[in-house]
């Protein structure tokens, strides 16, 4: 596959990565955003979409979801390509000083600079900690549902009590032979409407609900037969062909930790004059960046991205002198925004 050539690769489509794409456009840099998740928004969308945020300059209050929508609207004039569902994996500097960056899926980028806006790292599913779970992953133990049809006429057990667990249990009950939801308590951290729909489905006999914790798997020859669930009265063996574990996401710095950067306590040390890491040409901004008195705030990330990209310009166009123009005087920008 041919490498995608652009000025800056932005790793992470959280609020800071999205704003960085806007700043790149304003400065005259091309960029491409990559995120391991299948949607943009980072923590704002994964952790608190409906909570109001009050400390974004000039916005009295907006929900985290609205903020992400506004950021997407702001970058629209620049037609920024965004690759989702791809975690950035390896990085290599070439003799011409440009970087080759590869994702887990084999997409390759040829870039002058890299802006890491990876928050706390890539979100990965919290895995089931019982023997055999790892061996069965991708066979009968799943951490996501790619195609409902794969579960047709199967005895399916969904584990978890959040939005994903309830939404998928409700969707899977319509295709599965039998659907059982297992959660450690009779209370849920999901939207009230989903909880009500689940309770109605249980009363109507369309699915089962069991309170308990998964204790072990019975899977002779790596074929899942049943799941043992522990509860206050002892244990129950539930027949299951497929187990879908939706315990939420945990952040993991993952492959970036192997990029020979100065990483301390899971965060990348940067120079605060331009948010460059210990490897010139690689920048870290937003929650992943660390420096004395760093505040993990969206507005800090916006400022960091803006300075980092001004330095990145020198890597992309060493022969050019960038002249600063206030956006209010930037005729090209005004035209782009008008015609978007
Ligand atoms: C409950 C809660 C409330 C908050 N309220 C506020 C508030 O009111 N005001 C405020 O300013 N801040 C608030 N914050 C903090 C704010 O959300 C963070 O500071 C902000 O999200 C950081 O943005 P970011 O873009 O740096 O990282 P993130 O939002 O974490 O996004 C990082 C993205 O990078 C991706 N990624 C990571 N590694 C890779 C990889 N290897 N390859 C590809 N993609 C990768 C991740 O999947 C993720 O989408 C709150 C946080 C929480 C949890």
CSV table of C-alpha atoms and ligand atoms in Angstrom, one decimal:
chain,number,residue,atom,x,y,z
A,1,UNK,CA,0.0,0.0,0.0
A,2,UNK,CA,1.4,3.4,-0.9
A,3,UNK,CA,2.2,5.7,2.0
A,4,UNK,CA,-0.1,8.7,2.6
A,5,UNK,CA,2.0,11.8,2.3
A,6,UNK,CA,1.0,14.8,4.4
A,7,UNK,CA,2.8,17.5,6.5
A,8,UNK,CA,1.6,16.4,10.0
A,9,UNK,CA,0.2,13.2,11.4
A,10,UNK,CA,-2.1,13.9,14.3
A,11,UNK,CA,-2.4,10.9,16.6
A,12,UNK,CA,-5.8,11.1,18.4
A,13,UNK,CA,-9.2,12.6,17.5
A,14,UNK,CA,-10.0,13.9,21.0
A,15,UNK,CA,-10.8,17.6,21.4
A,16,UNK,CA,-7.1,18.5,21.2
A,17,UNK,CA,-6.4,16.5,18.1
A,18,UNK,CA,-9.4,18.0,16.4
A,19,UNK,CA,-8.5,21.5,17.3
A,20,UNK,CA,-4.9,20.8,16.2
A,21,UNK,CA,-6.3,20.0,12.7
A,22,UNK,CA,-7.9,23.4,12.6
A,23,UNK,CA,-4.7,25.1,13.6
A,24,UNK,CA,-2.7,23.1,11.0
A,25,UNK,CA,-5.1,24.4,8.3
A,26,UNK,CA,-4.8,28.0,9.5
A,27,UNK,CA,-1.0,27.8,9.5
A,28,UNK,CA,-1.0,26.3,6.0
A,29,UNK,CA,-0.1,22.7,6.9
A,30,UNK,CA,-1.8,19.6,5.6
A,31,UNK,CA,-2.6,16.9,8.1
A,32,UNK,CA,-4.3,13.5,8.7
A,33,UNK,CA,-5.9,12.4,11.9
A,34,UNK,CA,-5.8,8.8,13.1
A,35,UNK,CA,-7.7,7.4,16.1
A,36,UNK,CA,-7.9,3.8,17.4
A,37,UNK,CA,-11.6,4.3,18.2
A,38,UNK,CA,-14.4,4.1,15.7
A,39,UNK,CA,-15.6,7.6,16.4
A,40,UNK,CA,-14.1,11.0,17.1
A,41,UNK,CA,-14.2,12.9,20.4
A,42,UNK,CA,-11.8,11.1,22.8
A,43,UNK,CA,-12.7,11.3,26.5
A,44,UNK,CA,-15.5,13.8,25.7
A,45,UNK,CA,-17.5,11.2,23.8
A,46,UNK,CA,-16.3,8.0,25.6
A,47,UNK,CA,-16.6,9.2,29.2
A,48,UNK,CA,-19.0,12.2,29.5
A,49,UNK,CA,-20.9,13.1,26.3
A,50,UNK,CA,-23.9,14.6,28.1
A,51,UNK,CA,-22.1,16.4,30.9
A,52,UNK,CA,-21.9,20.2,30.5
A,53,UNK,CA,-18.5,21.9,30.2
A,54,UNK,CA,-18.2,25.4,31.5
A,55,UNK,CA,-14.5,26.3,30.9
A,56,UNK,CA,-14.2,26.6,27.1
A,57,UNK,CA,-13.5,30.3,26.4
A,58,UNK,CA,-16.5,32.2,25.1
A,59,UNK,CA,-18.9,29.2,25.4
A,60,UNK,CA,-20.9,29.7,28.6
A,61,UNK,CA,-21.8,26.0,28.7
A,62,UNK,CA,-22.1,23.1,26.2
A,63,UNK,CA,-22.1,19.4,26.6
A,64,UNK,CA,-19.0,17.4,25.7
A,65,UNK,CA,-20.8,16.0,22.7
A,66,UNK,CA,-21.7,19.6,21.5
A,67,UNK,CA,-18.1,20.6,21.9
A,68,UNK,CA,-16.9,17.8,19.7
A,69,UNK,CA,-19.6,18.6,17.1
A,70,UNK,CA,-18.5,22.3,17.1
A,71,UNK,CA,-14.8,21.2,16.6
A,72,UNK,CA,-15.9,19.0,13.7
A,73,UNK,CA,-17.7,21.9,12.2
A,74,UNK,CA,-14.7,24.2,12.7
A,75,UNK,CA,-12.3,21.8,10.8
A,76,UNK,CA,-14.9,21.2,8.0
A,77,UNK,CA,-13.3,23.9,5.7
A,78,UNK,CA,-10.1,22.0,5.6
A,79,UNK,CA,-11.5,18.6,4.6
A,80,UNK,CA,-9.2,16.9,7.0
A,81,UNK,CA,-8.9,13.1,6.4
A,82,UNK,CA,-9.6,11.1,9.5
A,83,UNK,CA,-8.8,7.4,9.8
A,84,UNK,CA,-10.8,5.7,12.6
A,85,UNK,CA,-10.4,2.3,14.1
A,86,UNK,CA,-6.7,2.3,13.6
A,87,UNK,CA,-4.2,2.5,16.3
A,88,UNK,CA,-0.8,4.0,15.4
A,89,UNK,CA,1.9,1.5,16.0
A,90,UNK,CA,5.4,2.1,14.8
A,91,UNK,CA,7.5,5.1,13.9
A,92,UNK,CA,10.8,5.4,12.1
A,93,UNK,CA,12.8,8.5,11.0
A,94,UNK,CA,14.2,8.3,7.5
A,95,UNK,CA,17.5,9.7,6.2
A,96,UNK,CA,15.6,12.7,4.7
A,97,UNK,CA,14.4,13.4,8.3
A,98,UNK,CA,10.8,12.7,7.5
A,99,UNK,CA,8.9,10.1,9.4
A,100,UNK,CA,7.3,6.8,8.4
A,101,UNK,CA,4.4,5.9,10.7
A,102,UNK,CA,2.4,2.7,10.5
A,103,UNK,CA,-0.9,1.7,12.0
A,104,UNK,CA,-1.9,-1.8,13.2
A,105,UNK,CA,-3.9,-2.2,10.0
A,106,UNK,CA,-0.8,-1.5,7.8
A,107,UNK,CA,-1.7,2.1,6.7
A,108,UNK,CA,1.5,4.0,6.3
A,109,UNK,CA,2.1,7.7,6.5
A,110,UNK,CA,5.0,9.8,5.2
A,111,UNK,CA,5.1,13.0,7.3
A,112,UNK,CA,7.3,15.9,8.2
A,113,UNK,CA,6.1,16.0,11.9
A,114,UNK,CA,4.0,14.0,14.3
A,115,UNK,CA,1.6,15.5,16.8
A,116,UNK,CA,0.7,13.1,19.5
A,117,UNK,CA,-2.7,14.1,21.0
A,118,UNK,CA,-3.3,10.6,22.4
A,119,UNK,CA,-4.8,11.6,25.8
A,120,UNK,CA,-4.2,8.8,28.3
A,121,UNK,CA,-3.4,6.4,25.4
A,122,UNK,CA,-5.6,4.3,23.2
A,123,UNK,CA,-8.8,3.1,24.8
A,124,UNK,CA,-8.9,-0.7,24.8
A,125,UNK,CA,-11.6,-3.0,26.2
A,126,UNK,CA,-11.2,-4.1,29.8
A,127,UNK,CA,-10.6,-7.8,29.5
A,128,UNK,CA,-12.1,-10.7,31.4
A,129,UNK,CA,-9.7,-11.9,34.0
A,130,UNK,CA,-10.4,-15.6,34.1
A,131,UNK,CA,-8.4,-18.6,32.8
A,132,UNK,CA,-9.0,-19.4,29.1
A,133,UNK,CA,-10.5,-16.0,28.3
A,134,UNK,CA,-7.4,-15.0,26.4
A,135,UNK,CA,-7.3,-18.2,24.4
A,136,UNK,CA,-11.0,-17.9,23.5
A,137,UNK,CA,-10.7,-14.2,22.5
A,138,UNK,CA,-11.9,-13.7,18.9
A,139,UNK,CA,-13.5,-17.2,18.9
A,140,UNK,CA,-16.2,-17.3,21.5
A,141,UNK,CA,-15.1,-14.5,23.8
A,142,UNK,CA,-15.7,-11.1,22.3
A,143,UNK,CA,-15.1,-7.5,23.4
A,144,UNK,CA,-17.2,-5.9,20.7
A,145,UNK,CA,-19.9,-6.9,18.2
A,146,UNK,CA,-18.9,-6.4,14.6
A,147,UNK,CA,-21.9,-8.2,13.0
A,148,UNK,CA,-25.1,-9.2,14.6
A,149,UNK,CA,-25.5,-12.0,12.1
A,150,UNK,CA,-22.5,-13.8,13.7
A,151,UNK,CA,-24.6,-14.4,16.8
A,152,UNK,CA,-27.7,-15.7,15.0
A,153,UNK,CA,-29.2,-18.8,16.7
A,154,UNK,CA,-26.4,-18.9,19.3
A,155,UNK,CA,-26.8,-18.9,23.0
A,156,UNK,CA,-25.3,-15.6,23.9
A,157,UNK,CA,-24.2,-14.2,27.3
A,158,UNK,CA,-23.5,-10.5,27.5
A,159,UNK,CA,-21.5,-9.3,30.6
A,160,UNK,CA,-21.6,-5.7,31.9
A,161,UNK,CA,-23.9,-3.0,33.1
A,162,UNK,CA,-23.1,0.1,31.1
A,163,UNK,CA,-24.6,1.6,28.0
A,164,UNK,CA,-22.7,-0.8,25.6
A,165,UNK,CA,-23.7,-3.9,27.5
A,166,UNK,CA,-27.4,-2.9,27.6
A,167,UNK,CA,-27.6,-1.6,24.0
A,168,UNK,CA,-25.9,-4.8,22.6
A,169,UNK,CA,-28.0,-7.1,24.8
A,170,UNK,CA,-31.1,-5.5,23.5
A,171,UNK,CA,-29.9,-5.8,19.9
A,172,UNK,CA,-28.6,-9.3,20.2
A,173,UNK,CA,-31.8,-10.7,21.8
A,174,UNK,CA,-33.5,-10.3,18.4
A,175,UNK,CA,-31.0,-12.6,16.6
A,176,UNK,CA,-29.7,-15.0,19.4
A,177,UNK,CA,-31.3,-18.3,20.2
A,178,UNK,CA,-31.2,-17.2,23.9
A,179,UNK,CA,-29.8,-14.0,25.4
A,180,UNK,CA,-28.6,-13.7,29.0
A,181,UNK,CA,-27.3,-10.5,30.5
A,182,UNK,CA,-25.0,-10.9,33.5
A,183,UNK,CA,-24.1,-8.0,35.7
A,184,UNK,CA,-22.5,-7.9,39.2
A,185,UNK,CA,-25.4,-5.9,40.7
A,186,UNK,CA,-29.0,-5.0,40.1
A,187,UNK,CA,-28.2,-1.4,39.2
A,188,UNK,CA,-26.8,-0.1,35.9
A,189,UNK,CA,-24.6,2.8,34.7
A,190,UNK,CA,-26.6,3.1,31.5
A,191,UNK,CA,-29.2,5.5,30.1
A,192,UNK,CA,-32.6,5.2,31.9
A,193,UNK,CA,-34.4,4.4,28.7
A,194,UNK,CA,-32.1,1.4,28.0
A,195,UNK,CA,-32.5,0.1,31.5
A,196,UNK,CA,-36.3,0.4,31.2
A,197,UNK,CA,-36.2,-1.4,27.8
A,198,UNK,CA,-34.1,-4.2,29.2
A,199,UNK,CA,-36.4,-4.7,32.2
A,200,UNK,CA,-39.4,-4.8,29.8
A,201,UNK,CA,-37.6,-7.4,27.6
A,202,UNK,CA,-36.9,-9.6,30.7
A,203,UNK,CA,-40.5,-9.4,31.9
A,204,UNK,CA,-41.7,-10.3,28.4
A,205,UNK,CA,-39.4,-13.4,28.4
A,206,UNK,CA,-37.3,-12.1,25.5
A,207,UNK,CA,-34.1,-12.2,27.5
A,208,UNK,CA,-32.7,-13.2,30.9
A,209,UNK,CA,-30.9,-11.2,33.5
A,210,UNK,CA,-28.6,-12.8,36.2
A,211,UNK,CA,-26.9,-10.9,39.0
A,212,UNK,CA,-23.4,-12.2,39.5
A,213,UNK,CA,-19.7,-12.2,38.5
A,214,UNK,CA,-18.2,-14.5,35.9
A,215,UNK,CA,-16.0,-17.0,37.8
A,216,UNK,CA,-14.8,-19.4,35.1
A,217,UNK,CA,-15.4,-20.7,31.7
A,218,UNK,CA,-16.1,-24.3,30.7
A,219,UNK,CA,-14.5,-24.7,27.3
A,220,UNK,CA,-13.1,-28.1,26.5
A,221,UNK,CA,-10.9,-28.1,23.4
A,222,UNK,CA,-11.3,-24.3,23.3
A,223,UNK,CA,-15.1,-24.6,22.5
A,224,UNK,CA,-17.2,-22.6,24.9
A,225,UNK,CA,-19.9,-24.7,26.6
A,226,UNK,CA,-20.9,-22.7,29.7
A,227,UNK,CA,-20.0,-19.8,31.9
A,228,UNK,CA,-19.9,-20.2,35.7
A,229,UNK,CA,-21.4,-17.2,37.5
A,230,UNK,CA,-20.8,-16.6,41.2
A,231,UNK,CA,-23.5,-14.9,43.2
A,232,UNK,CA,-24.6,-14.6,46.9
A,233,UNK,CA,-26.3,-18.0,46.9
A,234,UNK,CA,-23.3,-19.8,45.3
A,235,UNK,CA,-22.7,-20.5,41.6
A,236,UNK,CA,-24.7,-21.1,38.5
A,237,UNK,CA,-23.5,-22.6,35.2
A,238,UNK,CA,-25.1,-20.8,32.3
A,239,UNK,CA,-25.0,-22.6,28.9
A,240,UNK,CA,-23.4,-20.3,26.3
A,241,UNK,CA,-21.9,-20.5,22.8
A,242,UNK,CA,-20.7,-16.9,22.8
A,243,UNK,CA,-19.7,-14.6,25.6
A,244,UNK,CA,-19.7,-10.8,24.9
A,245,UNK,CA,-17.8,-8.9,27.6
A,246,UNK,CA,-18.6,-5.2,27.7
A,247,UNK,CA,-16.9,-4.0,30.9
A,248,UNK,CA,-15.9,-0.6,29.5
A,249,UNK,CA,-12.7,0.8,28.2
A,250,UNK,CA,-9.3,1.4,29.8
A,251,UNK,CA,-6.6,3.7,28.5
A,252,UNK,CA,-3.3,2.2,27.5
A,253,UNK,CA,-0.3,4.1,26.1
A,254,UNK,CA,0.4,1.0,24.1
A,255,UNK,CA,2.9,1.2,21.2
A,256,UNK,CA,3.8,4.9,21.7
A,257,UNK,CA,5.6,3.8,24.9
A,258,UNK,CA,8.1,2.1,22.5
A,259,UNK,CA,8.9,5.2,20.5
A,260,UNK,CA,12.1,6.1,22.4
A,261,UNK,CA,10.5,9.3,23.8
A,262,UNK,CA,11.1,10.5,27.3
A,263,UNK,CA,8.0,8.9,28.9
A,264,UNK,CA,7.4,9.3,32.7
A,265,UNK,CA,4.4,8.0,34.5
A,266,UNK,CA,2.7,7.2,31.2
A,267,UNK,CA,3.1,10.8,29.9
A,268,UNK,CA,5.4,12.4,27.4
A,269,UNK,CA,7.8,15.0,28.6
A,270,UNK,CA,7.9,18.1,26.5
A,271,UNK,CA,9.6,21.5,26.1
A,272,UNK,CA,7.0,24.1,26.9
A,273,UNK,CA,8.4,26.6,24.3
A,274,UNK,CA,6.9,24.4,21.5
A,275,UNK,CA,5.6,21.1,23.1
A,276,UNK,CA,8.3,19.1,21.3
A,277,UNK,CA,9.2,15.8,22.8
A,278,UNK,CA,12.7,14.5,23.3
A,279,UNK,CA,12.7,13.5,19.6
A,280,UNK,CA,12.7,16.6,17.4
A,281,UNK,CA,9.8,16.5,15.0
A,282,UNK,CA,7.6,14.6,17.4
A,283,UNK,CA,5.3,16.8,19.5
A,284,UNK,CA,3.0,15.9,22.4
A,285,UNK,CA,-0.1,17.9,23.3
A,286,UNK,CA,-3.2,17.6,25.5
A,287,UNK,CA,-3.5,15.1,28.3
A,288,UNK,CA,-0.5,13.0,27.2
A,289,UNK,CA,1.9,15.9,27.4
A,290,UNK,CA,3.8,16.5,30.7
A,291,UNK,CA,5.7,19.5,32.0
A,292,UNK,CA,5.8,21.4,35.3
A,293,UNK,CA,2.4,22.5,36.4
A,294,UNK,CA,0.6,20.8,33.5
A,295,UNK,CA,-3.2,21.0,33.8
A,296,UNK,CA,-5.2,18.3,32.1
A,297,UNK,CA,-7.7,20.7,30.6
A,298,UNK,CA,-9.0,21.1,27.1
A,299,UNK,CA,-8.0,24.7,26.8
A,300,UNK,CA,-4.4,23.9,27.8
A,301,UNK,CA,-4.3,21.3,25.0
A,302,UNK,CA,-5.6,23.9,22.5
A,303,UNK,CA,-2.8,26.3,23.4
A,304,UNK,CA,-0.2,23.5,23.2
A,305,UNK,CA,-1.4,22.4,19.8
A,306,UNK,CA,-1.2,25.9,18.5
A,307,UNK,CA,2.5,26.4,19.5
A,308,UNK,CA,3.5,22.9,18.5
A,309,UNK,CA,2.2,23.3,14.9
A,310,UNK,CA,4.0,26.6,14.5
A,311,UNK,CA,7.2,24.7,15.2
A,312,UNK,CA,6.1,21.8,13.0
A,313,UNK,CA,5.8,24.3,10.1
A,314,UNK,CA,9.6,24.6,10.1
A,315,UNK,CA,10.0,20.8,9.6
A,316,UNK,CA,7.5,20.7,6.8
A,317,UNK,CA,8.8,23.8,5.0
A,318,UNK,CA,12.3,24.6,6.2
A,319,UNK,CA,12.9,27.0,3.3
A,320,UNK,CA,9.8,29.1,4.0
A,321,UNK,CA,9.5,31.8,6.6
A,322,UNK,CA,6.0,31.7,8.1
A,323,UNK,CA,4.5,35.1,8.6
A,324,UNK,CA,1.9,35.4,11.3
A,325,UNK,CA,-1.5,36.7,10.3
A,326,UNK,CA,-4.3,37.2,12.7
A,327,UNK,CA,-7.3,35.1,11.6
A,328,UNK,CA,-9.4,38.3,11.5
A,329,UNK,CA,-7.1,39.5,8.7
A,330,UNK,CA,-6.6,36.1,6.9
A,331,UNK,CA,-8.5,36.6,3.6
A,332,UNK,CA,-7.8,33.0,2.5
A,333,UNK,CA,-9.1,31.6,5.7
A,334,UNK,CA,-12.2,33.8,5.5
A,335,UNK,CA,-12.9,32.5,2.0
A,336,UNK,CA,-12.5,28.9,3.0
A,337,UNK,CA,-14.8,29.3,6.0
A,338,UNK,CA,-17.4,31.1,3.8
A,339,UNK,CA,-17.4,28.5,1.1
A,340,UNK,CA,-17.4,25.4,3.4
B,1,LIG,C1,-15.6,13.1,33.5
B,1,LIG,C2,-14.7,14.1,32.9
B,1,LIG,C3,-15.0,15.4,32.9
B,1,LIG,C4,-14.1,16.4,32.4
B,1,LIG,N1,-14.5,17.7,32.4
B,1,LIG,C5,-13.7,18.6,31.8
B,1,LIG,C6,-14.1,20.0,31.8
B,1,LIG,O1,-15.1,20.4,32.3
B,1,LIG,N2,-13.2,20.9,31.2
B,1,LIG,C7,-12.0,20.5,30.7
B,1,LIG,O2,-11.2,21.3,30.2
B,1,LIG,N3,-11.6,19.2,30.7
B,1,LIG,C8,-12.4,18.3,31.3
B,1,LIG,N4,-12.0,16.9,31.3
B,1,LIG,C9,-10.7,16.6,30.8
B,1,LIG,C10,-10.7,16.6,29.2
B,1,LIG,O3,-11.7,15.7,28.8
B,1,LIG,C11,-9.4,16.1,28.7
B,1,LIG,O4,-8.4,17.1,29.1
B,1,LIG,C12,-9.4,16.1,27.2
B,1,LIG,O5,-10.3,15.1,26.7
B,1,LIG,C13,-8.0,15.8,26.7
B,1,LIG,O6,-8.1,15.8,25.3
B,1,LIG,P1,-7.0,15.0,24.4
B,1,LIG,O7,-7.5,15.3,23.0
B,1,LIG,O8,-5.7,15.4,24.8
B,1,LIG,O9,-7.2,13.4,24.7
B,1,LIG,P2,-8.4,12.4,24.7
B,1,LIG,O10,-9.7,13.2,24.8
B,1,LIG,O11,-8.1,11.4,25.7
B,1,LIG,O12,-8.4,11.8,23.3
B,1,LIG,C14,-7.2,11.0,22.9
B,1,LIG,C15,-7.6,10.2,21.7
B,1,LIG,O13,-6.4,9.5,21.2
B,1,LIG,C16,-6.7,8.2,20.8
B,1,LIG,N5,-5.4,7.4,20.8
B,1,LIG,C17,-4.6,7.2,21.9
B,1,LIG,N6,-3.6,6.4,21.5
B,1,LIG,C18,-3.7,6.2,20.2
B,1,LIG,C19,-2.9,5.5,19.2
B,1,LIG,N7,-1.8,4.8,19.5
B,1,LIG,N8,-3.4,5.5,17.9
B,1,LIG,C20,-4.5,6.1,17.6
B,1,LIG,N9,-5.3,6.8,18.5
B,1,LIG,C21,-4.9,6.9,19.7
B,1,LIG,C22,-7.7,7.8,21.8
B,1,LIG,O14,-8.5,6.7,21.3
B,1,LIG,C23,-8.5,9.0,22.0
B,1,LIG,O15,-9.7,9.1,21.2
B,1,LIG,C24,-12.9,16.0,31.8
B,1,LIG,C25,-12.5,14.6,31.9
B,1,LIG,C26,-13.4,13.7,32.4
B,1,LIG,C27,-13.0,12.2,32.4
